[in-house]
Each structure stands twice: as C-alpha cells, then as structure tokens.
Amino acid sequence: MHGTEAPSDWVKRWSHLVPTGGSVLDVACGHGRHLKWFAQLGHSVTGVDRSAEAIEAVAPLGRAVLADIENGPWPFDGETFDAVVVTNYLWRALLPVITQSVAPGGVLIYETFATGNESVGKPSRPDFLLQSGELLRACEGLHVVAFEDGFCDQPERFVQRIVAVRKHPGTPESPPRYPLDATG
C-alpha cells in the first residue's frame, strides 16, 4: 500500500536541502512514508490525501488534510512550505499550484512515473506519465539543483524526478551553494 514502504531514495538524498525545522507538505501522502521521514528529522509536516484511511493513519505525525485535490479546491491557498514533496503522483493541473507552494528558500522534491513506463507496467495511461522534460518546464522560475529522466530497475520503472529551490527575493547575485549530498 502506498505510504507503507521505505522513503524514496530520491527524497532521502535531497532532504538536507530542507531548511532546519522547516515545514514540509507531502502531496498525495498515502500512509505517510515521507511524513514519517521528515517528522523524524524534526520538521513540521502536513499531508494531504483523498483517502480517509490514509489521513487517519498520518494524523499522529502532524497536520493531516482530507481533500480531493483533483476535483476540489486546493486546501492550502495562500500557504507556502519550506519543502513540497510529491512522489508517484501526477495531476497536471496542479503543477503550477504545487510549485507556487514552495516558500522562498524552500525546495520542491518531486519524483513520479514518465513516458516509457507503459512498456513495463502501471501506470500506463499517458495522463499519469510525465512527458520528456515536463518537470523542467513546470519548474521554470525555480533553481533546478538536480533532474533525472530515465529508467530504474528493482522494480522496473521509468521515472522523472527533480529537486528545485525557490530563491529568496533580493538574494545576492553570487551563485547559491546547494550541496549535492548531505555531507556538503
């Protein structure tokens, strides 16, 4: 069941970019594998999912919001988060809302299925598969720290994933230093 497995290696790898003690939003959080991860790291966590069962399971971790974000209003209108995490979920109409939910100095960590996955399993519908470079286009205006678009095995899947940071307004023009691993 989504959310009961270990945290994504991609999410774990880039967790060090979330500001210390920062707020984390997990979109389509399932049973909270990433909420648990970030809560253990000392972050305040918010999860949103349309499954009442999932929201009940994550409620002890932090703020748990039951909402159908595909057919209803975005429940975080006007709010931003120090990190927005999305894994194994795609609803194209929400991509601009998701990127706008990243606070200045915050990070988007996104990983989901891409075109090609239909050749190895589910999801296979084009509606649920990112097109080539689609996450890069969705993150225009953010500083892309890392991007991958390719094939993974164990289990076999085609994925696209990105880590992108929203710069603080008025930050100096010197290049930002985003460590590519947790050791700096």
Backbone as CSV, one residue per row, in Angstrom:
resi,resn,N_x,N_y,N_z,CA_x,CA_y,CA_z,C_x,C_y,C_z
1,MET,0.839,-1.180,0.000,0.000,0.000,0.000,0.887,1.248,0.000
2,HIS,0.512,2.235,-0.820,1.280,3.472,-0.948,1.471,4.116,0.419
3,GLY,2.700,4.353,0.762,2.995,5.023,2.018,3.543,4.119,3.091
4,THR,3.449,2.815,2.899,3.944,1.917,3.937,5.362,1.446,3.649
5,GLU,5.834,1.665,2.431,7.191,1.259,2.087,8.198,2.279,2.629
6,ALA,9.474,1.997,2.432,10.530,2.905,2.894,10.465,4.220,2.119
7,PRO,10.998,5.290,2.702,11.037,6.558,1.967,11.831,6.406,0.667
8,SER,11.452,7.171,-0.302,12.149,7.178,-1.587,13.610,7.579,-1.394
9,ASP,14.507,6.876,-2.070,15.929,7.242,-2.006,16.148,8.665,-2.519
10,TRP,15.384,9.082,-3.524,15.486,10.435,-4.060,15.132,11.467,-2.978
11,VAL,14.041,11.229,-2.288,13.623,12.143,-1.213,14.666,12.157,-0.106
12,LYS,15.125,10.995,0.290,16.144,10.933,1.348,17.417,11.666,0.927
13,ARG,17.837,11.463,-0.328,19.078,12.088,-0.808,19.030,13.608,-0.715
14,TRP,17.873,14.208,-0.958,17.780,15.667,-1.035,17.153,16.310,0.205
15,SER,16.867,15.536,1.211,16.259,16.060,2.442,17.102,17.137,3.106
16,HIS,18.422,17.081,2.913,19.302,18.064,3.558,19.083,19.483,3.040
17,LEU,18.384,19.635,1.920,18.107,20.976,1.396,16.916,21.641,2.069
18,VAL,16.148,20.884,2.836,15.011,21.470,3.551,15.565,22.260,4.734
19,PRO,15.184,23.534,4.845,15.685,24.329,5.976,15.424,23.640,7.315
20,THR,16.369,23.734,8.221,16.265,23.102,9.539,14.941,23.478,10.208
21,GLY,14.202,22.457,10.620,12.925,22.675,11.296,11.821,23.177,10.393
22,GLY,12.071,23.221,9.085,11.110,23.784,8.144,9.846,22.954,7.996
23,SER,8.838,23.596,7.437,7.555,22.937,7.203,7.601,22.146,5.907
24,VAL,7.004,20.960,5.931,7.014,20.064,4.779,5.583,19.683,4.421
25,LEU,5.236,19.848,3.151,3.951,19.389,2.622,4.197,18.159,1.766
26,ASP,3.490,17.079,2.055,3.539,15.857,1.257,2.213,15.753,0.508
27,VAL,2.272,15.911,-0.817,1.089,15.888,-1.666,0.772,14.448,-2.037
28,ALA,-0.512,14.060,-1.878,-0.946,12.681,-2.099,-0.095,11.758,-1.216
29,CYS,-0.134,12.032,0.076,0.799,11.453,1.046,0.608,9.970,1.320
30,GLY,-0.518,9.399,0.915,-0.736,7.989,1.218,-0.644,7.753,2.712
31,HIS,0.011,6.682,3.096,0.119,6.334,4.512,1.349,6.957,5.178
32,GLY,1.954,7.936,4.520,2.888,8.819,5.200,4.339,8.429,5.273
33,ARG,4.851,7.664,4.315,6.263,7.284,4.421,7.174,8.505,4.450
34,HIS,6.843,9.546,3.696,7.690,10.741,3.702,7.360,11.665,4.878
35,LEU,6.125,11.666,5.315,5.788,12.422,6.531,6.565,11.873,7.719
36,LYS,6.615,10.560,7.836,7.373,9.931,8.928,8.848,10.310,8.841
37,TRP,9.408,10.238,7.640,10.815,10.560,7.431,11.124,11.989,7.887
38,PHE,10.340,12.943,7.414,10.604,14.343,7.749,10.282,14.656,9.208
39,ALA,9.270,14.037,9.764,8.976,14.238,11.186,10.142,13.745,12.037
40,GLN,10.740,12.614,11.657,11.901,12.091,12.390,13.105,13.017,12.278
41,LEU,13.143,13.821,11.217,14.231,14.787,11.045,13.948,16.110,11.747
42,GLY,12.809,16.205,12.411,12.480,17.400,13.184,11.682,18.461,12.456
43,HIS,11.084,18.109,11.333,10.285,19.062,10.562,8.821,18.990,10.971
44,SER,8.128,20.112,10.853,6.673,20.083,10.998,6.120,19.601,9.665
45,VAL,5.194,18.663,9.714,4.730,18.013,8.495,3.232,18.189,8.299
46,THR,2.873,18.308,7.028,1.478,18.374,6.597,1.320,17.389,5.463
47,GLY,0.287,16.581,5.542,-0.003,15.641,4.465,-1.406,15.860,3.951
48,VAL,-1.577,15.698,2.655,-2.909,15.788,2.053,-3.131,14.550,1.201
49,ASP,-4.338,14.000,1.308,-4.711,12.829,0.528,-6.230,12.777,0.479
50,ARG,-6.752,12.093,-0.535,-8.211,11.959,-0.627,-8.737,10.736,0.112
51,SER,-7.839,9.897,0.593,-8.229,8.689,1.309,-8.366,8.981,2.803
52,ALA,-9.569,8.781,3.327,-9.797,8.985,4.760,-8.938,8.027,5.581
53,GLU,-8.769,6.811,5.085,-7.927,5.824,5.780,-6.481,6.320,5.881
54,ALA,-5.964,6.857,4.795,-4.589,7.376,4.795,-4.455,8.550,5.759
55,ILE,-5.392,9.458,5.711,-5.322,10.645,6.576,-5.418,10.241,8.048
56,GLU,-6.243,9.279,8.347,-6.327,8.782,9.726,-4.983,8.194,10.169
57,ALA,-4.312,7.499,9.261,-3.026,6.874,9.585,-1.931,7.913,9.839
58,VAL,-1.959,9.052,9.133,-0.884,10.041,9.276,-1.187,11.124,10.303
59,ALA,-2.408,11.196,10.790,-2.795,12.257,11.719,-1.870,12.376,12.936
60,PRO,-1.361,11.289,13.512,-0.468,11.440,14.661,0.872,12.120,14.337
61,LEU,1.218,12.212,13.058,2.520,12.769,12.669,2.528,14.290,12.584
62,GLY,1.369,14.868,12.340,1.296,16.321,12.148,-0.064,16.702,11.612
63,ARG,-0.085,17.705,10.771,-1.327,18.182,10.171,-1.720,17.229,9.043
64,ALA,-2.935,16.728,9.090,-3.425,15.768,8.101,-4.706,16.330,7.488
65,VAL,-4.702,16.513,6.178,-5.808,17.170,5.492,-6.447,16.200,4.502
66,LEU,-7.726,15.939,4.718,-8.503,15.113,3.806,-9.067,16.028,2.726
67,ALA,-8.656,15.821,1.478,-9.136,16.666,0.385,-8.956,15.952,-0.940
68,ASP,-9.920,16.154,-1.816,-9.808,15.673,-3.189,-9.220,16.821,-4.002
69,ILE,-7.902,16.845,-4.111,-7.223,17.977,-4.745,-7.370,17.978,-6.268
70,GLU,-7.899,16.914,-6.825,-8.119,16.873,-8.268,-9.463,17.469,-8.656
71,ASN,-10.459,17.360,-7.788,-11.811,17.818,-8.109,-12.306,18.938,-7.216
72,GLY,-11.547,19.278,-6.191,-11.960,20.333,-5.275,-10.912,21.416,-5.203
73,PRO,-11.143,22.389,-4.346,-10.176,23.481,-4.226,-8.890,23.022,-3.540
74,TRP,-7.801,23.706,-3.855,-6.517,23.471,-3.201,-6.660,23.889,-1.742
75,PRO,-6.444,23.003,-0.791,-6.707,23.313,0.618,-5.665,24.223,1.274
76,PHE,-4.627,24.599,0.547,-3.553,25.401,1.133,-3.412,26.747,0.427
77,ASP,-4.517,27.276,-0.054,-4.494,28.535,-0.781,-3.827,29.620,0.062
78,GLY,-2.824,30.248,-0.501,-2.110,31.314,0.198,-1.011,30.825,1.128
79,GLU,-0.876,29.523,1.326,0.168,28.978,2.185,1.376,28.563,1.353
80,THR,2.556,28.674,1.964,3.764,28.127,1.352,4.471,27.253,2.383
81,PHE,5.337,26.389,1.876,6.029,25.418,2.717,7.517,25.442,2.395
82,ASP,8.323,25.112,3.382,9.772,25.058,3.182,10.172,23.893,2.290
83,ALA,9.317,22.908,2.190,9.521,21.803,1.246,8.164,21.295,0.794
84,VAL,8.079,20.983,-0.474,6.911,20.300,-1.026,7.441,19.012,-1.650
85,VAL,6.856,17.902,-1.226,7.297,16.580,-1.653,6.158,15.902,-2.405
86,VAL,6.469,15.381,-3.577,5.481,14.652,-4.372,6.171,13.410,-4.925
87,THR,5.593,12.242,-4.667,6.117,11.005,-5.253,4.962,10.167,-5.785
88,ASN,5.207,9.564,-6.931,4.247,8.640,-7.541,2.862,9.256,-7.704
89,TYR,2.831,10.533,-8.078,1.559,11.233,-8.257,1.720,12.287,-9.340
90,LEU,0.718,12.378,-10.205,0.708,13.402,-11.233,-0.721,13.822,-11.525
91,TRP,-0.980,15.086,-11.359,-2.218,15.713,-11.817,-1.777,17.047,-12.403
92,ARG,-1.645,17.076,-13.728,-1.011,18.205,-14.411,-1.577,19.559,-14.025
93,ALA,-2.875,19.643,-13.823,-3.492,20.930,-13.487,-2.938,21.501,-12.183
94,LEU,-2.386,20.649,-11.334,-1.848,21.098,-10.046,-0.376,21.491,-10.096
95,LEU,0.323,21.213,-11.176,1.755,21.509,-11.215,2.055,22.975,-10.884
96,PRO,1.342,23.954,-11.442,1.630,25.344,-11.067,1.331,25.633,-9.593
97,VAL,0.277,25.057,-9.064,-0.089,25.262,-7.661,0.974,24.654,-6.751
98,ILE,1.455,23.486,-7.117,2.481,22.811,-6.324,3.758,23.648,-6.293
99,THR,4.206,24.130,-7.450,5.446,24.926,-7.464,5.256,26.251,-6.734
100,GLN,4.072,26.839,-6.812,3.803,28.095,-6.093,3.745,27.889,-4.583
101,SER,3.579,26.661,-4.147,3.501,26.360,-2.722,4.870,26.264,-2.062
102,VAL,5.938,26.356,-2.848,7.299,26.333,-2.311,7.648,27.744,-1.834
103,ALA,7.987,27.858,-0.561,8.329,29.150,0.045,9.691,29.637,-0.458
104,PRO,9.949,30.944,-0.379,11.299,31.432,-0.669,12.320,30.711,0.217
105,GLY,13.366,30.200,-0.409,14.358,29.409,0.309,13.974,27.954,0.455
106,GLY,12.780,27.610,-0.002,12.284,26.247,0.112,12.626,25.408,-1.103
107,VAL,12.266,24.128,-1.021,12.657,23.157,-2.048,11.465,22.306,-2.472
108,LEU,11.423,22.005,-3.756,10.478,21.037,-4.304,11.251,19.757,-4.575
109,ILE,10.754,18.647,-4.043,11.329,17.325,-4.311,10.219,16.507,-4.950
110,TYR,10.378,16.198,-6.224,9.301,15.568,-6.993,9.862,14.366,-7.737
111,GLU,9.126,13.258,-7.689,9.517,12.033,-8.388,8.262,11.267,-8.772
112,THR,8.104,11.012,-10.070,6.961,10.208,-10.489,7.249,9.524,-11.814
113,PHE,6.278,8.814,-12.295,6.438,7.983,-13.483,6.489,8.822,-14.754
114,ALA,7.195,8.301,-15.757,7.394,9.008,-17.014,7.056,8.121,-18.203
115,THR,6.934,8.782,-19.337,6.703,8.066,-20.585,7.728,6.942,-20.729
116,GLY,7.257,5.808,-21.153,8.071,4.599,-21.236,7.606,3.576,-20.221
117,ASN,7.002,4.072,-19.121,6.551,3.155,-18.075,5.479,2.199,-18.585
118,GLU,4.744,2.618,-19.603,3.704,1.754,-20.165,4.297,0.457,-20.714
119,SER,5.590,0.442,-20.989,6.238,-0.771,-21.518,6.635,-1.767,-20.432
120,VAL,6.571,-1.335,-19.164,6.996,-2.222,-18.073,5.932,-2.434,-17.004
121,GLY,4.843,-1.681,-17.045,3.815,-1.871,-16.029,2.926,-0.667,-15.845
122,LYS,2.343,-0.567,-14.675,1.426,0.509,-14.317,2.188,1.575,-13.537
123,PRO,1.770,2.837,-13.629,0.724,3.322,-14.513,1.171,3.293,-15.967
124,SER,0.177,3.159,-16.844,0.483,3.086,-18.268,-0.284,4.118,-19.089
125,ARG,-1.267,4.759,-18.490,-2.041,5.782,-19.203,-1.211,7.056,-19.336
126,PRO,-1.202,7.657,-20.513,-0.439,8.891,-20.722,-0.786,10.003,-19.727
127,ASP,-2.023,10.016,-19.225,-2.431,11.031,-18.242,-1.582,10.978,-16.981
128,PHE,-1.006,9.820,-16.684,-0.257,9.631,-15.450,1.245,9.472,-15.669
129,LEU,1.701,9.803,-16.878,3.121,9.675,-17.213,3.652,11.020,-17.690
130,LEU,4.705,11.501,-17.060,5.317,12.751,-17.472,5.944,12.607,-18.853
131,GLN,5.810,13.637,-19.643,6.455,13.700,-20.946,7.894,14.168,-20.754
132,SER,8.722,13.963,-21.756,10.127,14.352,-21.687,10.270,15.825,-21.298
133,GLY,11.028,16.092,-20.236,11.299,17.456,-19.795,10.135,18.176,-19.136
134,GLU,9.046,17.489,-18.879,7.852,18.145,-18.344,8.083,18.761,-16.960
135,LEU,8.797,18.065,-16.089,9.077,18.650,-14.771,9.991,19.867,-14.879
136,LEU,10.926,19.841,-15.809,11.785,21.014,-16.008,10.954,22.228,-16.399
137,ARG,10.021,22.030,-17.308,9.157,23.144,-17.723,8.283,23.614,-16.563
138,ALA,7.789,22.686,-15.764,6.926,23.050,-14.625,7.685,23.857,-13.577
139,CYS,8.995,23.685,-13.532,9.814,24.346,-12.510,10.501,25.613,-13.017
140,GLU,10.073,26.125,-14.162,10.623,27.397,-14.626,10.377,28.429,-13.542
141,GLY,11.390,29.228,-13.248,11.286,30.204,-12.171,11.897,29.706,-10.873
142,LEU,12.151,28.407,-10.783,12.856,27.841,-9.641,14.273,27.507,-10.084
143,HIS,15.180,27.390,-9.130,16.555,26.997,-9.430,16.648,25.473,-9.362
144,VAL,16.888,24.833,-10.503,16.968,23.376,-10.546,18.334,22.934,-10.030
145,VAL,18.322,22.130,-8.988,19.537,21.583,-8.395,19.864,20.226,-9.011
146,ALA,18.838,19.423,-9.266,19.045,18.089,-9.833,17.820,17.688,-10.634
147,PHE,18.073,16.953,-11.713,16.993,16.462,-12.567,17.439,15.147,-13.177
148,GLU,16.529,14.182,-13.193,16.794,12.904,-13.846,15.547,12.480,-14.609
149,ASP,15.766,11.826,-15.740,14.677,11.322,-16.570,15.185,10.041,-17.206
150,GLY,14.752,8.895,-16.681,15.280,7.653,-17.215,14.639,6.418,-16.606
151,PHE,15.369,5.329,-16.691,14.882,4.009,-16.291,15.541,3.558,-14.997
152,CYS,14.752,2.986,-14.122,15.243,2.376,-12.879,14.778,0.924,-12.858
153,ASP,15.581,0.073,-12.203,15.114,-1.292,-12.008,14.901,-1.514,-10.516
154,GLN,14.351,-2.639,-10.178,14.109,-3.003,-8.766,13.162,-2.038,-8.062
155,PRO,11.934,-1.913,-8.421,11.240,-2.513,-9.555,11.465,-1.707,-10.845
156,GLU,11.247,-2.368,-11.962,11.420,-1.697,-13.244,10.400,-0.577,-13.382
157,ARG,10.896,0.620,-13.771,10.014,1.754,-13.964,10.769,2.868,-14.686
158,PHE,10.024,3.684,-15.393,10.557,4.901,-15.994,10.128,6.047,-15.104
159,VAL,11.068,6.896,-14.713,10.765,7.989,-13.797,11.358,9.306,-14.298
160,GLN,10.775,10.353,-13.776,11.323,11.687,-13.935,11.315,12.269,-12.528
161,ARG,12.412,12.933,-12.157,12.488,13.487,-10.813,13.312,14.764,-10.840
162,ILE,12.930,15.642,-9.914,13.558,16.956,-9.887,13.670,17.445,-8.453
163,VAL,14.694,18.241,-8.223,14.845,19.000,-6.983,15.072,20.437,-7.427
164,ALA,14.218,21.330,-6.956,14.316,22.725,-7.365,14.053,23.624,-6.166
165,VAL,14.806,24.703,-6.078,14.751,25.619,-4.939,14.210,26.971,-5.391
166,ARG,13.361,27.561,-4.559,12.908,28.927,-4.811,13.851,29.867,-4.076
167,LYS,14.514,30.714,-4.824,15.448,31.668,-4.217,14.681,32.691,-3.392
168,HIS,15.343,33.196,-2.358,14.802,34.320,-1.603,14.832,35.543,-2.497
169,PRO,13.770,36.354,-2.500,13.846,37.578,-3.291,14.935,38.494,-2.736
170,GLY,15.633,39.154,-3.625,16.674,40.083,-3.192,17.952,39.420,-2.731
171,THR,18.125,38.130,-3.016,19.375,37.472,-2.630,20.490,37.964,-3.543
172,PRO,21.704,37.981,-3.038,22.831,38.444,-3.856,22.966,37.625,-5.131
173,GLU,23.604,38.206,-6.105,23.771,37.544,-7.390,24.829,36.443,-7.377
174,SER,25.572,36.304,-6.263,26.561,35.236,-6.216,25.834,33.899,-6.316
175,PRO,26.478,32.922,-6.929,25.792,31.641,-7.118,25.437,30.980,-5.786
176,PRO,24.201,30.499,-5.682,23.834,29.779,-4.461,24.600,28.465,-4.377
177,ARG,24.827,28.016,-3.161,25.560,26.759,-2.946,24.586,25.736,-2.359
178,TYR,24.141,24.847,-3.209,23.252,23.773,-2.802,24.057,22.480,-2.837
179,PRO,24.433,21.947,-1.670,25.248,20.728,-1.658,24.563,19.582,-2.383
180,LEU,25.321,18.855,-3.164,24.777,17.742,-3.921,24.692,16.458,-3.107
181,ASP,25.174,16.512,-1.858,24.959,15.397,-0.937,24.917,15.965,0.478
182,ALA,24.454,15.161,1.393,24.234,15.631,2.766,25.527,15.978,3.485
183,THR,26.656,15.508,3.000,27.917,15.791,3.686,28.494,17.131,3.279
184,GLY,27.893,17.763,2.253,28.317,19.096,1.830,29.508,19.052,0.960
